[in-house]
Amino acid sequence: MKTEETADDLRPAPSSSFSYIASPPICLVVGDISVAYAEFFVHQSLICLRSEFFVKALRGQGSASNERTVSLPDCDPETVSPDLAQTNKLPPRDLAAHSSNMTDKYFTLGKLYVLAVKLLDAIAQNTVLDELHVRDREQEDEGVHSQPSPETIRTIYCDTPGGSKAREWLVDLYANHISDGASLNLMIIFCPRPAQLLSVKKELAETKTKAETYLKVTVQQGAQFAKTETQLRERLAQTEGQLKAKTELCEGMRKDMNTMQGQRDQAWKVKAGLEEDLRKANAEVAVSKRRVTPTWDRPTSDVYRPR
């Protein structure tokens, strides 16, 4: 008799750190199968140790099946990284983000964090946050700074719960770079008196509030831009429909003009024929008139005389 597995049955024993290798593989179907999707295989015990999402998804499938399948139709195949579950390190393709642009890397890491939130994988969330902080420190050492794009901000704010660490990272990032960091650092180093430190703390709090407001406005503007884009697309569709109707009308008028031109040419031909017939008739009349002799020009002998 087959019994249903519990959550504890799906997780490996704490003392067997490498026992997941012997556990059955899980097939992850990522993406919409009607459009584009990818399949990844991860050991069951390893992924269930990290993610309550997979524990719930696999519960009840039965241990007799050789291959278990979990579908993630709303996820991007480019974002899923099975290597992250096995090594706790981001693979090179996620670090490169298909571009040397730091803004693109922020977007890729943001999507990966959102995926970790959806899969209830706290370890992956912390790994991504660590990578974000490392990238920030590298930029500070190099004297450059690239801010996350509005798309990255919307991705994190719209798809993470309130109080998310990724949201806090965004606020801190903007607070650090919107304020005059150099002046604040000098104030702390050379004037570390309590009153001035309180002033610095107050200024930082105000700057953080400004950053939070900026992030909220950015999200609202993104929604407004999306609404405007939809309206413009609708107007464009209406304009295209009107243009198509006018084009068909012009085409009909052009055909009518061609027909009228043909009729006009035919009328000119008929007129020319009639004029030619009239000319010939006039010529024949003239010839007939020349052949007829008037009675007063005839000889007297030819005049009729009654008997």
CSV table of C-alpha atoms in Angstrom, one decimal:
chain,number,residue,atom,x,y,z
A,1,MET,CA,0.0,0.0,0.0
A,2,LYS,CA,1.5,3.3,-1.1
A,3,THR,CA,1.6,6.0,1.6
A,4,GLU,CA,1.7,9.7,1.0
A,5,GLU,CA,5.1,11.3,1.8
A,6,THR,CA,5.3,14.1,4.4
A,7,ALA,CA,7.5,17.1,4.3
A,8,ASP,CA,10.1,15.4,6.5
A,9,ASP,CA,10.2,12.5,4.1
A,10,LEU,CA,11.1,14.8,1.3
A,11,ARG,CA,14.0,16.5,3.1
A,12,PRO,CA,17.4,14.8,3.7
A,13,ALA,CA,18.6,13.9,7.1
A,14,PRO,CA,20.7,16.7,8.7
A,15,SER,CA,23.7,14.4,9.2
A,16,SER,CA,23.8,13.3,5.5
A,17,SER,CA,25.0,16.4,3.7
A,18,PHE,CA,25.7,14.6,0.5
A,19,SER,CA,22.9,12.1,0.6
A,20,TYR,CA,21.0,14.1,-1.9
A,21,ILE,CA,23.1,12.6,-4.7
A,22,ALA,CA,21.2,9.3,-4.2
A,23,SER,CA,17.8,11.0,-4.2
A,24,PRO,CA,15.6,10.9,-7.4
A,25,PRO,CA,15.9,13.8,-9.8
A,26,ILE,CA,13.2,16.4,-10.2
A,27,CYS,CA,12.4,17.7,-13.7
A,28,LEU,CA,11.7,21.5,-13.7
A,29,VAL,CA,9.7,22.6,-16.7
A,30,VAL,CA,10.4,26.3,-16.8
A,31,GLY,CA,8.4,28.6,-19.1
A,32,ASP,CA,5.3,28.4,-21.2
A,33,ILE,CA,5.4,25.1,-23.1
A,34,SER,CA,3.3,26.7,-25.9
A,35,VAL,CA,5.9,29.4,-26.4
A,36,ALA,CA,9.4,28.6,-25.1
A,37,TYR,CA,10.5,26.5,-22.2
A,38,ALA,CA,13.5,24.6,-20.8
A,39,GLU,CA,13.9,21.6,-18.6
A,40,PHE,CA,16.3,21.3,-15.7
A,41,PHE,CA,17.0,18.4,-13.4
A,42,VAL,CA,17.8,18.9,-9.7
A,43,HIS,CA,18.1,16.3,-6.9
A,44,GLN,CA,14.9,16.1,-4.9
A,45,SER,CA,16.4,16.1,-1.4
A,46,LEU,CA,18.7,19.1,-2.2
A,47,ILE,CA,15.9,21.3,-3.5
A,48,CYS,CA,13.4,20.3,-0.8
A,49,LEU,CA,16.0,21.1,1.9
A,50,ARG,CA,16.1,24.7,0.6
A,51,SER,CA,12.6,25.4,-0.7
A,52,GLU,CA,9.2,24.8,1.0
A,53,PHE,CA,7.7,25.5,-2.4
A,54,PHE,CA,9.0,22.3,-3.9
A,55,VAL,CA,8.1,20.3,-0.7
A,56,LYS,CA,4.4,21.3,-1.3
A,57,ALA,CA,4.6,20.8,-5.0
A,58,LEU,CA,6.0,17.3,-4.7
A,59,ARG,CA,3.8,16.2,-1.8
A,60,GLY,CA,1.5,13.5,-3.0
A,61,GLN,CA,3.2,12.6,-6.2
A,62,GLY,CA,4.4,9.3,-4.7
A,63,SER,CA,7.9,7.8,-4.3
A,64,ALA,CA,7.4,5.1,-6.8
A,65,SER,CA,7.7,7.4,-9.8
A,66,ASN,CA,11.1,7.5,-11.3
A,67,GLU,CA,10.9,11.1,-12.4
A,68,ARG,CA,8.9,13.8,-10.7
A,69,THR,CA,7.9,17.0,-12.6
A,70,VAL,CA,7.3,20.5,-11.3
A,71,SER,CA,6.1,23.1,-13.8
A,72,LEU,CA,7.0,26.8,-13.5
A,73,PRO,CA,5.1,28.3,-16.4
A,74,ASP,CA,5.4,31.9,-15.2
A,75,CYS,CA,9.2,31.8,-14.8
A,76,ASP,CA,11.8,32.9,-17.3
A,77,PRO,CA,14.1,30.0,-18.4
A,78,GLU,CA,17.0,32.5,-18.6
A,79,THR,CA,16.6,33.2,-14.9
A,80,VAL,CA,16.5,29.7,-13.4
A,81,SER,CA,19.9,28.6,-12.2
A,82,PRO,CA,20.0,25.0,-10.9
A,83,ASP,CA,23.7,25.5,-10.1
A,84,LEU,CA,22.7,28.0,-7.4
A,85,ALA,CA,20.9,25.2,-5.5
A,86,GLN,CA,23.9,22.9,-5.7
A,87,THR,CA,26.8,25.3,-5.1
A,88,ASN,CA,25.2,28.4,-3.4
A,89,LYS,CA,27.1,30.4,-6.0
A,90,LEU,CA,25.8,32.3,-8.9
A,91,PRO,CA,26.9,30.7,-12.3
A,92,PRO,CA,29.0,32.8,-14.7
A,93,ARG,CA,26.0,33.5,-17.0
A,94,ASP,CA,24.1,35.2,-14.2
A,95,LEU,CA,27.1,37.2,-13.2
A,96,ALA,CA,27.8,38.3,-16.7
A,97,ALA,CA,24.1,39.0,-17.4
A,98,HIS,CA,24.8,38.7,-21.1
A,99,SER,CA,26.4,42.2,-20.9
A,100,SER,CA,29.1,44.2,-19.3
A,101,ASN,CA,26.6,46.9,-18.4
A,102,MET,CA,26.1,47.0,-14.6
A,103,THR,CA,22.5,48.2,-15.1
A,104,ASP,CA,21.7,45.0,-17.0
A,105,LYS,CA,23.4,42.9,-14.2
A,106,TYR,CA,21.2,44.6,-11.6
A,107,PHE,CA,18.1,43.6,-13.7
A,108,THR,CA,19.2,40.0,-14.0
A,109,LEU,CA,20.0,39.7,-10.3
A,110,GLY,CA,16.7,41.4,-9.4
A,111,LYS,CA,14.8,38.8,-11.5
A,112,LEU,CA,16.8,36.0,-9.8
A,113,TYR,CA,15.9,37.4,-6.4
A,114,VAL,CA,12.2,37.6,-7.3
A,115,LEU,CA,12.4,33.9,-8.4
A,116,ALA,CA,14.0,32.9,-5.1
A,117,VAL,CA,11.2,34.7,-3.2
A,118,LYS,CA,8.6,32.9,-5.3
A,119,LEU,CA,10.2,29.5,-4.6
A,120,LEU,CA,10.6,30.3,-0.8
A,121,ASP,CA,14.3,29.8,-1.1
A,122,ALA,CA,15.9,32.0,1.6
A,123,ILE,CA,19.4,30.7,0.9
A,124,ALA,CA,19.2,31.9,-2.8
A,125,GLN,CA,17.8,35.2,-1.7
A,126,ASN,CA,20.8,35.8,0.6
A,127,THR,CA,23.2,34.7,-2.1
A,128,VAL,CA,21.8,37.2,-4.6
A,129,LEU,CA,21.8,40.0,-1.9
A,130,ASP,CA,25.5,39.2,-1.1
A,131,GLU,CA,26.3,39.5,-4.8
A,132,LEU,CA,24.5,42.9,-5.1
A,133,HIS,CA,26.5,44.2,-2.1
A,134,VAL,CA,29.7,42.9,-3.6
A,135,ARG,CA,29.0,44.7,-6.9
A,136,ASP,CA,28.3,47.9,-5.0
A,137,ARG,CA,31.6,47.8,-3.2
A,138,GLU,CA,33.4,47.0,-6.5
A,139,GLN,CA,31.9,50.1,-8.0
A,140,GLU,CA,32.9,52.3,-5.0
A,141,ASP,CA,36.5,51.0,-5.3
A,142,GLU,CA,36.5,51.9,-9.0
A,143,GLY,CA,35.0,55.3,-8.4
A,144,VAL,CA,31.9,54.6,-10.6
A,145,HIS,CA,28.3,54.1,-9.9
A,146,SER,CA,25.5,52.6,-12.0
A,147,GLN,CA,22.0,52.9,-10.7
A,148,PRO,CA,19.4,50.1,-11.2
A,149,SER,CA,17.0,50.8,-14.1
A,150,PRO,CA,13.4,51.7,-13.6
A,151,GLU,CA,12.5,48.2,-14.9
A,152,THR,CA,14.7,46.7,-12.1
A,153,ILE,CA,13.0,48.8,-9.5
A,154,ARG,CA,9.5,47.8,-10.7
A,155,THR,CA,10.5,44.1,-10.8
A,156,ILE,CA,11.7,44.2,-7.2
A,157,TYR,CA,8.9,46.4,-5.8
A,158,CYS,CA,6.0,44.7,-7.6
A,159,ASP,CA,7.0,41.1,-7.1
A,160,THR,CA,8.4,41.1,-3.5
A,161,PRO,CA,6.5,41.5,-0.2
A,162,GLY,CA,6.8,44.6,2.0
A,163,GLY,CA,9.9,44.6,4.2
A,164,SER,CA,11.8,42.6,1.6
A,165,LYS,CA,15.6,42.9,2.0
A,166,ALA,CA,15.9,43.7,-1.7
A,167,ARG,CA,13.7,46.7,-1.2
A,168,GLU,CA,15.8,47.8,1.7
A,169,TRP,CA,18.9,47.4,-0.5
A,170,LEU,CA,17.4,49.7,-3.1
A,171,VAL,CA,16.5,52.3,-0.5
A,172,ASP,CA,20.0,52.2,1.0
A,173,LEU,CA,21.6,52.3,-2.4
A,174,TYR,CA,19.8,55.5,-3.4
A,175,ALA,CA,20.2,57.1,0.0
A,176,ASN,CA,24.0,56.6,-0.2
A,177,HIS,CA,24.3,58.0,-3.6
A,178,ILE,CA,21.7,60.8,-3.6
A,179,SER,CA,23.2,62.4,-0.6
A,180,ASP,CA,26.5,64.2,-0.5
A,181,GLY,CA,28.5,61.2,0.8
A,182,ALA,CA,31.9,63.0,0.8
A,183,SER,CA,30.6,65.9,3.0
A,184,LEU,CA,28.9,63.5,5.4
A,185,ASN,CA,32.1,61.4,5.7
A,186,LEU,CA,34.2,64.4,6.5
A,187,MET,CA,31.7,65.6,9.1
A,188,ILE,CA,31.8,62.2,10.8
A,189,ILE,CA,35.6,62.0,10.7
A,190,PHE,CA,36.6,65.5,11.9
A,191,CYS,CA,33.6,66.5,14.0
A,192,PRO,CA,32.4,63.3,15.8
A,193,ARG,CA,30.4,65.3,18.4
A,194,PRO,CA,27.0,63.9,19.4
A,195,ALA,CA,25.0,67.0,18.2
A,196,GLN,CA,26.6,66.8,14.8
A,197,LEU,CA,26.2,63.1,14.6
A,198,LEU,CA,22.5,63.5,15.3
A,199,SER,CA,22.4,66.1,12.5
A,200,VAL,CA,24.0,63.6,10.2
A,201,LYS,CA,21.6,60.9,11.3
A,202,LYS,CA,18.7,63.2,10.6
A,203,GLU,CA,20.0,64.1,7.2
A,204,LEU,CA,20.4,60.5,6.4
A,205,ALA,CA,16.9,59.8,7.5
A,206,GLU,CA,15.6,62.6,5.3
A,207,THR,CA,17.6,61.3,2.4
A,208,LYS,CA,16.3,57.8,2.9
A,209,THR,CA,12.7,59.2,2.9
A,210,LYS,CA,13.5,61.0,-0.4
A,211,ALA,CA,14.8,57.8,-1.8
A,212,GLU,CA,11.7,55.9,-0.8
A,213,THR,CA,9.6,58.6,-2.3
A,214,TYR,CA,11.6,58.5,-5.5
A,215,LEU,CA,11.2,54.8,-5.8
A,216,LYS,CA,7.4,55.0,-5.3
A,217,VAL,CA,7.2,57.7,-7.9
A,218,THR,CA,9.2,55.6,-10.3
A,219,VAL,CA,6.8,52.7,-9.8
A,220,GLN,CA,3.8,55.0,-10.3
A,221,GLN,CA,5.4,56.5,-13.4
A,222,GLY,CA,6.0,53.1,-14.8
A,223,ALA,CA,2.3,52.2,-14.3
A,224,GLN,CA,1.3,55.5,-15.9
A,225,PHE,CA,3.7,54.9,-18.8
A,226,ALA,CA,2.2,51.4,-19.3
A,227,LYS,CA,-1.3,52.9,-19.4
A,228,THR,CA,-0.2,55.6,-21.8
A,229,GLU,CA,1.4,53.0,-24.0
A,230,THR,CA,-1.8,51.0,-24.1
A,231,GLN,CA,-3.8,54.1,-25.0
A,232,LEU,CA,-1.4,55.0,-27.8
A,233,ARG,CA,-1.6,51.5,-29.2
A,234,GLU,CA,-5.4,51.7,-29.2
A,235,ARG,CA,-5.2,55.1,-31.0
A,236,LEU,CA,-2.7,53.6,-33.4
A,237,ALA,CA,-5.0,50.7,-34.2
A,238,GLN,CA,-7.9,53.1,-34.8
A,239,THR,CA,-5.7,55.3,-37.0
A,240,GLU,CA,-4.6,52.2,-39.0
A,241,GLY,CA,-8.2,51.2,-39.4
A,242,GLN,CA,-9.2,54.7,-40.6
A,243,LEU,CA,-6.2,54.7,-43.0
A,244,LYS,CA,-7.2,51.4,-44.4
A,245,ALA,CA,-10.8,52.6,-45.0
A,246,LYS,CA,-9.5,55.7,-46.7
A,247,THR,CA,-7.1,53.7,-48.8
A,248,GLU,CA,-9.9,51.4,-49.9
A,249,LEU,CA,-12.1,54.5,-50.7
A,250,CYS,CA,-9.2,56.0,-52.8
A,251,GLU,CA,-8.8,52.8,-54.6
A,252,GLY,CA,-12.5,52.7,-55.4
A,253,MET,CA,-12.3,56.3,-56.7
A,254,ARG,CA,-9.3,55.5,-58.8
A,255,LYS,CA,-11.1,52.6,-60.4
A,256,ASP,CA,-14.1,54.9,-61.1
A,257,MET,CA,-11.9,57.5,-62.6
A,258,ASN,CA,-10.3,54.8,-64.9
A,259,THR,CA,-13.8,53.7,-65.9
A,260,MET,CA,-14.8,57.3,-66.7
A,261,GLN,CA,-11.6,57.9,-68.6
A,262,GLY,CA,-12.4,54.9,-70.7
A,263,GLN,CA,-15.9,56.1,-71.4
A,264,ARG,CA,-14.6,59.6,-72.2
A,265,ASP,CA,-12.1,58.1,-74.7
A,266,GLN,CA,-14.9,56.0,-76.3
A,267,ALA,CA,-17.1,59.1,-76.6
A,268,TRP,CA,-14.3,61.0,-78.3
A,269,LYS,CA,-14.0,58.2,-80.8
A,270,VAL,CA,-17.8,58.2,-81.5
A,271,LYS,CA,-17.7,62.0,-81.9
A,272,ALA,CA,-14.8,61.7,-84.3
A,273,GLY,CA,-16.7,59.1,-86.3
A,274,LEU,CA,-19.8,61.3,-86.5
A,275,GLU,CA,-17.8,64.2,-87.6
A,276,GLU,CA,-16.2,62.1,-90.3
A,277,ASP,CA,-19.6,60.9,-91.5
A,278,LEU,CA,-20.9,64.5,-91.6
A,279,ARG,CA,-17.9,65.7,-93.6
A,280,LYS,CA,-18.5,62.9,-96.2
A,281,ALA,CA,-22.2,63.8,-96.3
A,282,ASN,CA,-21.4,67.4,-96.9
A,283,ALA,CA,-19.0,66.5,-99.7
A,284,GLU,CA,-21.6,64.3,-101.4
A,285,VAL,CA,-24.2,67.1,-101.2
A,286,ALA,CA,-21.7,69.6,-102.8
A,287,VAL,CA,-21.0,67.2,-105.7
A,288,SER,CA,-24.7,66.6,-106.2
A,289,LYS,CA,-25.3,70.4,-106.4
A,290,ARG,CA,-22.7,70.8,-109.1
A,291,ARG,CA,-24.3,68.1,-111.3
A,292,VAL,CA,-27.8,69.6,-111.3
A,293,THR,CA,-28.4,72.4,-114.0
A,294,PRO,CA,-31.0,75.1,-113.2
A,295,THR,CA,-34.2,75.4,-115.5
A,296,TRP,CA,-33.4,78.9,-116.5
A,297,ASP,CA,-30.1,77.9,-118.0
A,298,ARG,CA,-31.6,75.2,-120.3
A,299,PRO,CA,-32.0,75.8,-124.2
A,300,THR,CA,-35.4,77.2,-125.4
A,301,SER,CA,-36.1,74.1,-127.5
A,302,ASP,CA,-36.1,72.0,-124.4
A,303,VAL,CA,-38.7,74.1,-122.7
A,304,TYR,CA,-42.1,72.4,-122.5
A,305,ARG,CA,-44.7,73.9,-124.7
A,306,PRO,CA,-48.3,72.9,-124.4
A,307,ARG,CA,-50.0,71.8,-127.6
